[in-house]
Short mmCIF file of C-alpha atoms and ligand atoms in Angstrom, two decimals:
data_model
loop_
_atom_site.label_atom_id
_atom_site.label_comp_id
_atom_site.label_asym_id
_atom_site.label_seq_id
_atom_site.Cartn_x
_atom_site.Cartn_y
_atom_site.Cartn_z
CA UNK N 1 23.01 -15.51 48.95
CA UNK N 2 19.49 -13.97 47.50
CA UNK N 3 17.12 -12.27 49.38
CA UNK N 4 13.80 -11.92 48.65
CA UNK N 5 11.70 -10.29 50.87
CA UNK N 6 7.89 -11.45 51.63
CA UNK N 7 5.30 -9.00 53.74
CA UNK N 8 6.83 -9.72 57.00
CA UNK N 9 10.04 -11.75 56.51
CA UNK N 10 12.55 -12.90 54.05
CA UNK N 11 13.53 -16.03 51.72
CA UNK N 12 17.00 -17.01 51.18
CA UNK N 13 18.19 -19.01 48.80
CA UNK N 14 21.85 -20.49 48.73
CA UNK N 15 24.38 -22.22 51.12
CA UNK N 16 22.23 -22.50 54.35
CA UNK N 17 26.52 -22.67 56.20
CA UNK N 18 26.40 -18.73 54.65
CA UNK N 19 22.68 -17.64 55.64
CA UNK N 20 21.66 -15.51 58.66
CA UNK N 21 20.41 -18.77 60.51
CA UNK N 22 22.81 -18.74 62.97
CA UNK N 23 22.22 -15.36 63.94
CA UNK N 24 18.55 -15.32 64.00
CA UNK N 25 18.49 -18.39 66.43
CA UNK N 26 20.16 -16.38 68.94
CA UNK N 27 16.61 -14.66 69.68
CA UNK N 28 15.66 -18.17 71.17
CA UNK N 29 15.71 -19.85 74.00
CA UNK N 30 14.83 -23.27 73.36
CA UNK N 31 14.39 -24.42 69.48
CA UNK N 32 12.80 -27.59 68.13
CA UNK N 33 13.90 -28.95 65.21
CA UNK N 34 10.65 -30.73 63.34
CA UNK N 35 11.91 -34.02 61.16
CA UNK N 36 10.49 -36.92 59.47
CA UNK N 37 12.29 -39.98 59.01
CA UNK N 38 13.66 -39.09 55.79
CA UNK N 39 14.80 -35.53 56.17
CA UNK N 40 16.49 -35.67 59.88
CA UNK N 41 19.67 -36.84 57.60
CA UNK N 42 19.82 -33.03 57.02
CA UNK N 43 20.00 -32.71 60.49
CA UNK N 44 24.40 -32.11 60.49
CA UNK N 45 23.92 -29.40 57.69
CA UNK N 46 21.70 -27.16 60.38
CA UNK N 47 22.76 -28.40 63.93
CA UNK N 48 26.04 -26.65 63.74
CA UNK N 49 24.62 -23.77 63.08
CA UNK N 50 22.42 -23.62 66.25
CA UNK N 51 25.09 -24.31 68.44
CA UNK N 52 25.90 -23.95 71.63
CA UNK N 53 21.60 -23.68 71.92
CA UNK N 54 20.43 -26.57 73.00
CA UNK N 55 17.99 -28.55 70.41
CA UNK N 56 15.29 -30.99 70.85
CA UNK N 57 14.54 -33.03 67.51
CA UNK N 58 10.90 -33.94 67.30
CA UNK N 59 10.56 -36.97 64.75
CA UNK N 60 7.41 -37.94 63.07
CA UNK N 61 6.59 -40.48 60.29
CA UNK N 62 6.69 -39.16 56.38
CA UNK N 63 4.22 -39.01 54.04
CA UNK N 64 0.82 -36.87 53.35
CA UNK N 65 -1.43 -39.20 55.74
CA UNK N 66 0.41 -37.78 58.36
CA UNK N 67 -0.77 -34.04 57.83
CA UNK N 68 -3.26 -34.63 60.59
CA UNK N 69 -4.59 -33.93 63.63
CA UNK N 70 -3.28 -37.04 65.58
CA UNK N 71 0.32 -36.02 64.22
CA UNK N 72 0.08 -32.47 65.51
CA UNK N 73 -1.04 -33.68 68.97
CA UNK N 74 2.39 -35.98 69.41
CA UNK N 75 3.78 -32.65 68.33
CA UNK N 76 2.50 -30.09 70.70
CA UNK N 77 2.69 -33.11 73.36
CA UNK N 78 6.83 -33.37 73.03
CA UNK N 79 6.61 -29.21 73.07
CA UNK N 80 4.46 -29.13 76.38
CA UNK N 81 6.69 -31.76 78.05
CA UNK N 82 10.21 -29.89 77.20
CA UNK N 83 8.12 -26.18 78.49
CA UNK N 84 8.18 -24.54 75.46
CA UNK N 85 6.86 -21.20 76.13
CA UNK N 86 6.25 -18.18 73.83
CA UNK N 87 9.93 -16.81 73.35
CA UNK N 88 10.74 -20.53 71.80
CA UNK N 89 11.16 -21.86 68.20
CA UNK N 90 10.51 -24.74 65.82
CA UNK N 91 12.50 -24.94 62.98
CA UNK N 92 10.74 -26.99 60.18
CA UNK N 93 13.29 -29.27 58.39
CA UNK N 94 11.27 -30.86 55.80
CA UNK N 95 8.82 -30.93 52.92
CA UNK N 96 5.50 -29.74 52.72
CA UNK N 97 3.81 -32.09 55.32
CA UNK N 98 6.77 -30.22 57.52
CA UNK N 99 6.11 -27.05 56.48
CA UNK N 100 2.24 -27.04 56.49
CA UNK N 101 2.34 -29.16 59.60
CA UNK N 102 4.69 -27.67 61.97
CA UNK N 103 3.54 -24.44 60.46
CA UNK N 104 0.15 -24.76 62.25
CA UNK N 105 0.92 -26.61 65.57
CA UNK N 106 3.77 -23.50 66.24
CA UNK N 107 1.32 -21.24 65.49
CA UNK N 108 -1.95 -22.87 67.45
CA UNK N 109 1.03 -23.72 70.77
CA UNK N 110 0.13 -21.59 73.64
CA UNK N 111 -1.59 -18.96 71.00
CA UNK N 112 1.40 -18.88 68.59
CA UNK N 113 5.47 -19.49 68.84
CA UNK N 114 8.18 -18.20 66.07
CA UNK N 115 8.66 -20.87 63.22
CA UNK N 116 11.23 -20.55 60.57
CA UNK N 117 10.84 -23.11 57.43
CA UNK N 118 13.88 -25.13 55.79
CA UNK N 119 12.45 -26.65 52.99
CA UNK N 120 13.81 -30.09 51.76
CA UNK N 121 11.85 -30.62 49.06
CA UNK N 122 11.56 -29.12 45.58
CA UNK N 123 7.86 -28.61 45.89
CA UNK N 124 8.48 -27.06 49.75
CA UNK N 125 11.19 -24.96 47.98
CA UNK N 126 8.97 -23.36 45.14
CA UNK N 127 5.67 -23.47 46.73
CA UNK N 128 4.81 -24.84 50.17
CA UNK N 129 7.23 -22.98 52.26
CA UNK N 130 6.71 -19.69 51.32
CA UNK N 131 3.21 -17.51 51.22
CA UNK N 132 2.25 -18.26 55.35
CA UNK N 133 -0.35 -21.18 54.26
CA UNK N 134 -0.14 -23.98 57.09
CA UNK N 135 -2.40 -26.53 57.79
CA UNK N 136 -3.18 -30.15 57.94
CA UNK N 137 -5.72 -32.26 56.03
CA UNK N 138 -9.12 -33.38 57.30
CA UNK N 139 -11.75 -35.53 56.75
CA UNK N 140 -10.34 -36.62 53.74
CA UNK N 141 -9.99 -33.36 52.62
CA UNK N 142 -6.84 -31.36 51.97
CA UNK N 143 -5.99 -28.58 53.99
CA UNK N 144 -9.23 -28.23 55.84
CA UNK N 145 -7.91 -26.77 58.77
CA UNK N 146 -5.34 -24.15 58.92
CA UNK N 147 -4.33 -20.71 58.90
CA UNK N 148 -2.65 -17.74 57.22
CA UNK N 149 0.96 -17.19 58.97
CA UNK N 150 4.46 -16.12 57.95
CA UNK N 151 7.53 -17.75 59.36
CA UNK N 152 9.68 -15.79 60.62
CA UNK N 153 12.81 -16.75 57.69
CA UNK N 154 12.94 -19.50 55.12
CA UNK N 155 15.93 -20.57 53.96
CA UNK N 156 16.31 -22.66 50.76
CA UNK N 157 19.69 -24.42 49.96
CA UNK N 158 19.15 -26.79 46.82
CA UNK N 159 22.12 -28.56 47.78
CA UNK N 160 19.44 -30.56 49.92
CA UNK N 161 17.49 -31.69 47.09
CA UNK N 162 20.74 -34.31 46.70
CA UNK N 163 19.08 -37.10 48.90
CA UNK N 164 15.62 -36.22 47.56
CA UNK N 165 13.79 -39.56 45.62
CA UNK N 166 13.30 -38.72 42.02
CA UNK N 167 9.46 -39.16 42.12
CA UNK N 168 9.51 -36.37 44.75
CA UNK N 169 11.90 -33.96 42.47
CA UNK N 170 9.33 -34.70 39.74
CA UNK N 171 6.48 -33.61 42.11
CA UNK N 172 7.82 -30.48 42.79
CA UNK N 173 8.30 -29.31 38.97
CA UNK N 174 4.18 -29.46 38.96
CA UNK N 175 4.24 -26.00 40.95
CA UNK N 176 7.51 -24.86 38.99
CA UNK N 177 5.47 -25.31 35.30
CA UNK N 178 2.43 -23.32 36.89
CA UNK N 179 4.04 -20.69 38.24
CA UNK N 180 5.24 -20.16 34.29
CA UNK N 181 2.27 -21.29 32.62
CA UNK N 182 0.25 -18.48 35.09
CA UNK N 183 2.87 -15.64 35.08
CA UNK N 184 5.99 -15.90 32.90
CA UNK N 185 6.33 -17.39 29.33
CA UNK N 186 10.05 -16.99 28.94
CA UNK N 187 9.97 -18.74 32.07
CA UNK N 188 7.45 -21.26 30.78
CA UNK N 189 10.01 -21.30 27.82
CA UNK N 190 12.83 -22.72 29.87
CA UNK N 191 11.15 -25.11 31.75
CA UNK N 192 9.28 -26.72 28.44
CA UNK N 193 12.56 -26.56 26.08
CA UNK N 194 15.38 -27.67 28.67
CA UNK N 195 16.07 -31.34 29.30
CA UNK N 196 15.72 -31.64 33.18
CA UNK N 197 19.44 -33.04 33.78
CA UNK N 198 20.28 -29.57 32.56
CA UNK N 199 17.82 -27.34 34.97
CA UNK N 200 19.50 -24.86 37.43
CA UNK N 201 17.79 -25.37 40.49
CA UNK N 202 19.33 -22.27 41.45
CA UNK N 203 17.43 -20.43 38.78
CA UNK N 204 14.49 -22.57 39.41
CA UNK N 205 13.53 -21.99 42.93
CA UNK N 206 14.77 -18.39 42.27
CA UNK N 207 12.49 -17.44 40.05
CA UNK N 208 9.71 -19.56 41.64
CA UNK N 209 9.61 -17.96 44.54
CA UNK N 210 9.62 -14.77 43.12
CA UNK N 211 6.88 -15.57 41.03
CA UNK N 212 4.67 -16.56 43.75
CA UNK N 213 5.75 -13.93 46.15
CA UNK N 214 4.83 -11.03 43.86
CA UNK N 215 1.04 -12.81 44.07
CA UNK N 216 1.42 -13.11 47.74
CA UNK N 217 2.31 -9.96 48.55
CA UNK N 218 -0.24 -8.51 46.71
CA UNK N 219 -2.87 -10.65 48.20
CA UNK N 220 -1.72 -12.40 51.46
CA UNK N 221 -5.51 -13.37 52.26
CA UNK N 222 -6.56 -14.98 48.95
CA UNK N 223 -9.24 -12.83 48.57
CA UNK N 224 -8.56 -12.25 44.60
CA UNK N 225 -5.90 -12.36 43.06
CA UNK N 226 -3.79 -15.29 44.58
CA UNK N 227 -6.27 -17.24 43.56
CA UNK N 228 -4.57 -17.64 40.37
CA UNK N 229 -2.37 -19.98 42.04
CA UNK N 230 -4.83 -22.49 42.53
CA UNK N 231 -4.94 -23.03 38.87
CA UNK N 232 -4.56 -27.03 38.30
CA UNK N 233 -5.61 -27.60 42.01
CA UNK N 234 -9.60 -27.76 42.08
CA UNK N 235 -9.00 -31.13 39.83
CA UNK N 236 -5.31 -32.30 41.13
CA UNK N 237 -6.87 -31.60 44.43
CA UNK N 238 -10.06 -33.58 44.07
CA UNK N 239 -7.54 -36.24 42.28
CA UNK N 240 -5.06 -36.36 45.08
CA UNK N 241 -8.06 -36.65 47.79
CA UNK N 242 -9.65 -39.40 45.88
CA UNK N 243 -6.58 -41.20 46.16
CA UNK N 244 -5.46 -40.42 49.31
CA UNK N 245 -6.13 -43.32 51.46
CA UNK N 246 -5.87 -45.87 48.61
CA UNK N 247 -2.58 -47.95 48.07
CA UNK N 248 -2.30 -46.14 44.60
CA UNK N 249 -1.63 -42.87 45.93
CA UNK N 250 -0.43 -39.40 44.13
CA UNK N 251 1.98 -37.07 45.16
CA UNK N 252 0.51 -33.53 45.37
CA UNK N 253 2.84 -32.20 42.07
CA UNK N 254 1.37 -35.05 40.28
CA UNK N 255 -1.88 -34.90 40.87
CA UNK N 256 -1.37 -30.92 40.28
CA UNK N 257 0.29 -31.68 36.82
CA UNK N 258 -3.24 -33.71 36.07
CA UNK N 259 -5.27 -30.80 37.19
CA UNK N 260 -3.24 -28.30 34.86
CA UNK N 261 -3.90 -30.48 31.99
CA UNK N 262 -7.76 -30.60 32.64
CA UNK N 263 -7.74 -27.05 33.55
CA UNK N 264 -6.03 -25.80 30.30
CA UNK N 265 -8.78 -27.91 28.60
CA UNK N 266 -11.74 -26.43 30.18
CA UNK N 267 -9.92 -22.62 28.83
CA UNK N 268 -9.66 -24.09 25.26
CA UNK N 269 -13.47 -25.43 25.38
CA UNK N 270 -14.36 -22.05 27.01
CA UNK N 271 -12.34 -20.74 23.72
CA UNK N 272 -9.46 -19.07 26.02
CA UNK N 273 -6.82 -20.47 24.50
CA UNK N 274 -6.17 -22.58 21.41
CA UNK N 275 -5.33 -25.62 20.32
CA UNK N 276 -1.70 -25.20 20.32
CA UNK N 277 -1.18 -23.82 23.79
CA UNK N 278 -3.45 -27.17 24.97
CA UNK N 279 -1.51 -29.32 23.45
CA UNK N 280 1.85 -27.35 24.05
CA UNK N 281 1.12 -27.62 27.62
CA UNK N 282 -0.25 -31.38 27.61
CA UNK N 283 3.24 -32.76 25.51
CA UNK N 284 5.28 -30.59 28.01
CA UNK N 285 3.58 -32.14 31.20
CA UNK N 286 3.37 -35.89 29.52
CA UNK N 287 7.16 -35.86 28.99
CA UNK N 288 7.91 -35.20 32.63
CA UNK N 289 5.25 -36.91 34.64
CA UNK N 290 3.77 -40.57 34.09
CA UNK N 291 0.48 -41.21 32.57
CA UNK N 292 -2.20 -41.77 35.41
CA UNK N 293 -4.86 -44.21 35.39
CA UNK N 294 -8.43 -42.02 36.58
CA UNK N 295 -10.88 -43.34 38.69
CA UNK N 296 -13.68 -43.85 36.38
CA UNK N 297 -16.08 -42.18 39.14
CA UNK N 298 -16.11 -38.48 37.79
CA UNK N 299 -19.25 -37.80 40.04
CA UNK N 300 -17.18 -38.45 43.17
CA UNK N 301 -14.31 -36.32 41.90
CA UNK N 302 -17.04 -33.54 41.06
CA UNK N 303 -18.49 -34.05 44.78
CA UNK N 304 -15.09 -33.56 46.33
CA UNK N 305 -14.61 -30.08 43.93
CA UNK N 306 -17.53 -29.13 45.61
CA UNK N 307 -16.35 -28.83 48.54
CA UNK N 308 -13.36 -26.74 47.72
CA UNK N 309 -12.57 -24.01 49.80
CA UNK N 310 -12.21 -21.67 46.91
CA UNK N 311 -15.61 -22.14 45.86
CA UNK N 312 -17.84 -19.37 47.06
CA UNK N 313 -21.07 -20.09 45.51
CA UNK N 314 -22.90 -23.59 45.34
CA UNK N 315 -20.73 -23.49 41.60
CA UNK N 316 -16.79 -25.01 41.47
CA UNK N 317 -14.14 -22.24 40.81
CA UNK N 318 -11.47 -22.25 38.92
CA UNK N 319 -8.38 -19.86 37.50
CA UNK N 320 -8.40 -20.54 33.85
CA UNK N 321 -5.51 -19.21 31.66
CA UNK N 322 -6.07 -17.09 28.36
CA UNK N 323 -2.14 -17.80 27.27
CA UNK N 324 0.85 -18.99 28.31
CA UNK N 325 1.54 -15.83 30.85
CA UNK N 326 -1.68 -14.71 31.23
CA UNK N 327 -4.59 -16.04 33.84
CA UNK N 328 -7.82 -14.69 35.32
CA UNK N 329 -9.59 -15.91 38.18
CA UNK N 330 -12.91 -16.60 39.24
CA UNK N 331 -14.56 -18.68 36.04
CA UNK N 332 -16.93 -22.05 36.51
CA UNK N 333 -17.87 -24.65 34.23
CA UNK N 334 -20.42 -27.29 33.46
CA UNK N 335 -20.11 -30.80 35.01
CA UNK N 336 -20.09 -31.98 31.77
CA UNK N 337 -17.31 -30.11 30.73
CA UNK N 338 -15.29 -30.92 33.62
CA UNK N 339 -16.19 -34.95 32.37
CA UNK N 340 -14.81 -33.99 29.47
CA UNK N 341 -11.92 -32.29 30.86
CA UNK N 342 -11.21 -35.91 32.55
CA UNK N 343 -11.79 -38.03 29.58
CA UNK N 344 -9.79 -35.96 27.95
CA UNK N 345 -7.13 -36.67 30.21
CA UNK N 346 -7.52 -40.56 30.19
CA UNK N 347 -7.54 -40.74 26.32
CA UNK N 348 -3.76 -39.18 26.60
CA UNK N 349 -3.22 -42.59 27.81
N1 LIG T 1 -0.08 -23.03 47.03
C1 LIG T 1 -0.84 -21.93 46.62
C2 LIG T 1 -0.70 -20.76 47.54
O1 LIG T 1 0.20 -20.71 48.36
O2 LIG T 1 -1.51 -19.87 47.44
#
């Protein structure tokens, strides 16, 4: 089993049978296990392990429209009718919806109840679960409401990625390439010259994690220098909300993989990296994720970076990188080099 420990709790990563799950539950009185329809399948690999507590499973539907308000309501409704009271706990079994989701409703019920994450998801794994960001999306616009909170424990066991649909295992190596592209080039290095049958998911959401924990625990608050993790996201996340209640919808990693490509464009046009490292990073991204087809609207994708929560002037921020490794925070640029970023994209085609 590795531990890693975050500013107020811990990740582990291995055999969830071997973790200290089954110890930790014993603070509780009641838990609540949070599913969707796809991950309460997982359910045998935890239930045991909460035994002889009783559980209540709280089901909701899958999928990213469901990161809302409505869906949190159904959830602290079932809560309220089984009298869940402070010394409670929800256990989220699931992907980032899950984690974001039940996240935010166990820390809004009656002012704020334990939550421990078990991420099912690659992209839950490496990114979502981890860092205390929870929240749900609104008005169209993702992760509008939410706040800054730590579970108390996540616990990652790869072994659940088994049942996980391929598009969704793709998704998740979006945050996996960023977190080398930002921090680590040998890390970079692995992910761009190993086929994928070969990775070692053990490695992976090792490393990951550390990667992004080392930002976190530095800067808990995004006030500086987490920031670098939004790199890709002020485009994949104006993408992904462009798209989000159309029948042609992205998955987050997907849309981030888009953003990182326009992204790494703006640094070359703001001469912060070279030619190479563009196209490095665009061949490396292209060979794992599917060409998308843009909207051709760039002024509505520009009006939704506006109103990024990053942004703290009337300009659109972004983290640019200055080489594989190596990132800074804080930069803008034209609208017309963002077009350009975009076309740039769609000629990849
Ligand atoms: N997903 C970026 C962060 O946790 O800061």
């Amino acid at each position: 089993m590795e531990i890693i420990e975050t500013q107020n709790a811990f990740v582990e990563i291995g055999n969830i049978a071997d973790s200290s799950l089954q110890s930790i539950v014993t603070n509780y009185q009641k838990i609540a296990v949070l599913v969707d329809e796809n991950t309460k399948i997982l359910l045998p690999k935890i239930t045991p392990l909460l035994a002889p507590k009783h559980i209540s499973i709280i089901e909701i539907k899958s999928g990213e429209q469901e990161k809302k308000l409505k869906t949190c309501e159904l959830v602290w409704e079932q809560l309220i009718t089984q009298n869940f009271n402070r010394n409670d706990l929800l256990i989220n079994l699931g992907g980032g919806v899950i984690t974001d989701l039940g996240g935010f409703v166990a820390s809004t019920y009656k002012r704020g109840i334990d939550f421990i994450n078990i991420p099912t998801s690659l992209l839950s794994m490496v990114d979502a679960a981890v860092g205390g960001k929870t929240g749900i999306n609104f008005l169209n616009i993702k992760n509008n409401i939410g706040l800054f909170i730590e579970p108390k424990g996540v616990f990652c066991d790869h072994t659940m990625l088994v049942t996980l649909p391929k598009e969704e295992l793709i998704s998740g190596i979006g945050e996996v390439l960023k977190h080398g592209i930002l921090f680590d080039q040998k890390y970079w290095n692995y992910c761009s010259n190993t086929p994928l049958s070969q990775w070692d998911w053990n490695y992976i959401i090792k490393k990951s994690i550390q990667l992004k924990n080392t930002i976190v625990n530095i800067d808990p608050f995004e006030q500086n220098e987490r920031k670098k993790l939004n790199f890709g996201h002020t485009i994949g996340h104006a993408i992904e909300s462009y798209f989000m209640n159309s029948p042609s919808q992205l998955l987050h990693g997907e849309a981030v993989a888009i953003g990182i490509i326009c992204e790494s464009y703006i640094a070359h046009i703001q001469h912060k990296i070279d030619a190479i490292t563009l196209t490095e990073i665009t061949s490396t991204i292209l060979s794992i994720f599917k060409h998308q087809q843009l909207p051709t609207d760039h002024q509505q994708l520009i009006a939704i970076m506006l109103q990024d929560k990053k942004n703290e002037t009337s300009e659109i921020n972004f983290t640019l990188i200055e080489a594989i490794g190596k990132s800074s925070i804080n930069h803008t640029a034209t609208t017309d080099t963002i077009v350009d970023a975009l076309t740039y994209y769609s000629s990849l085609n």
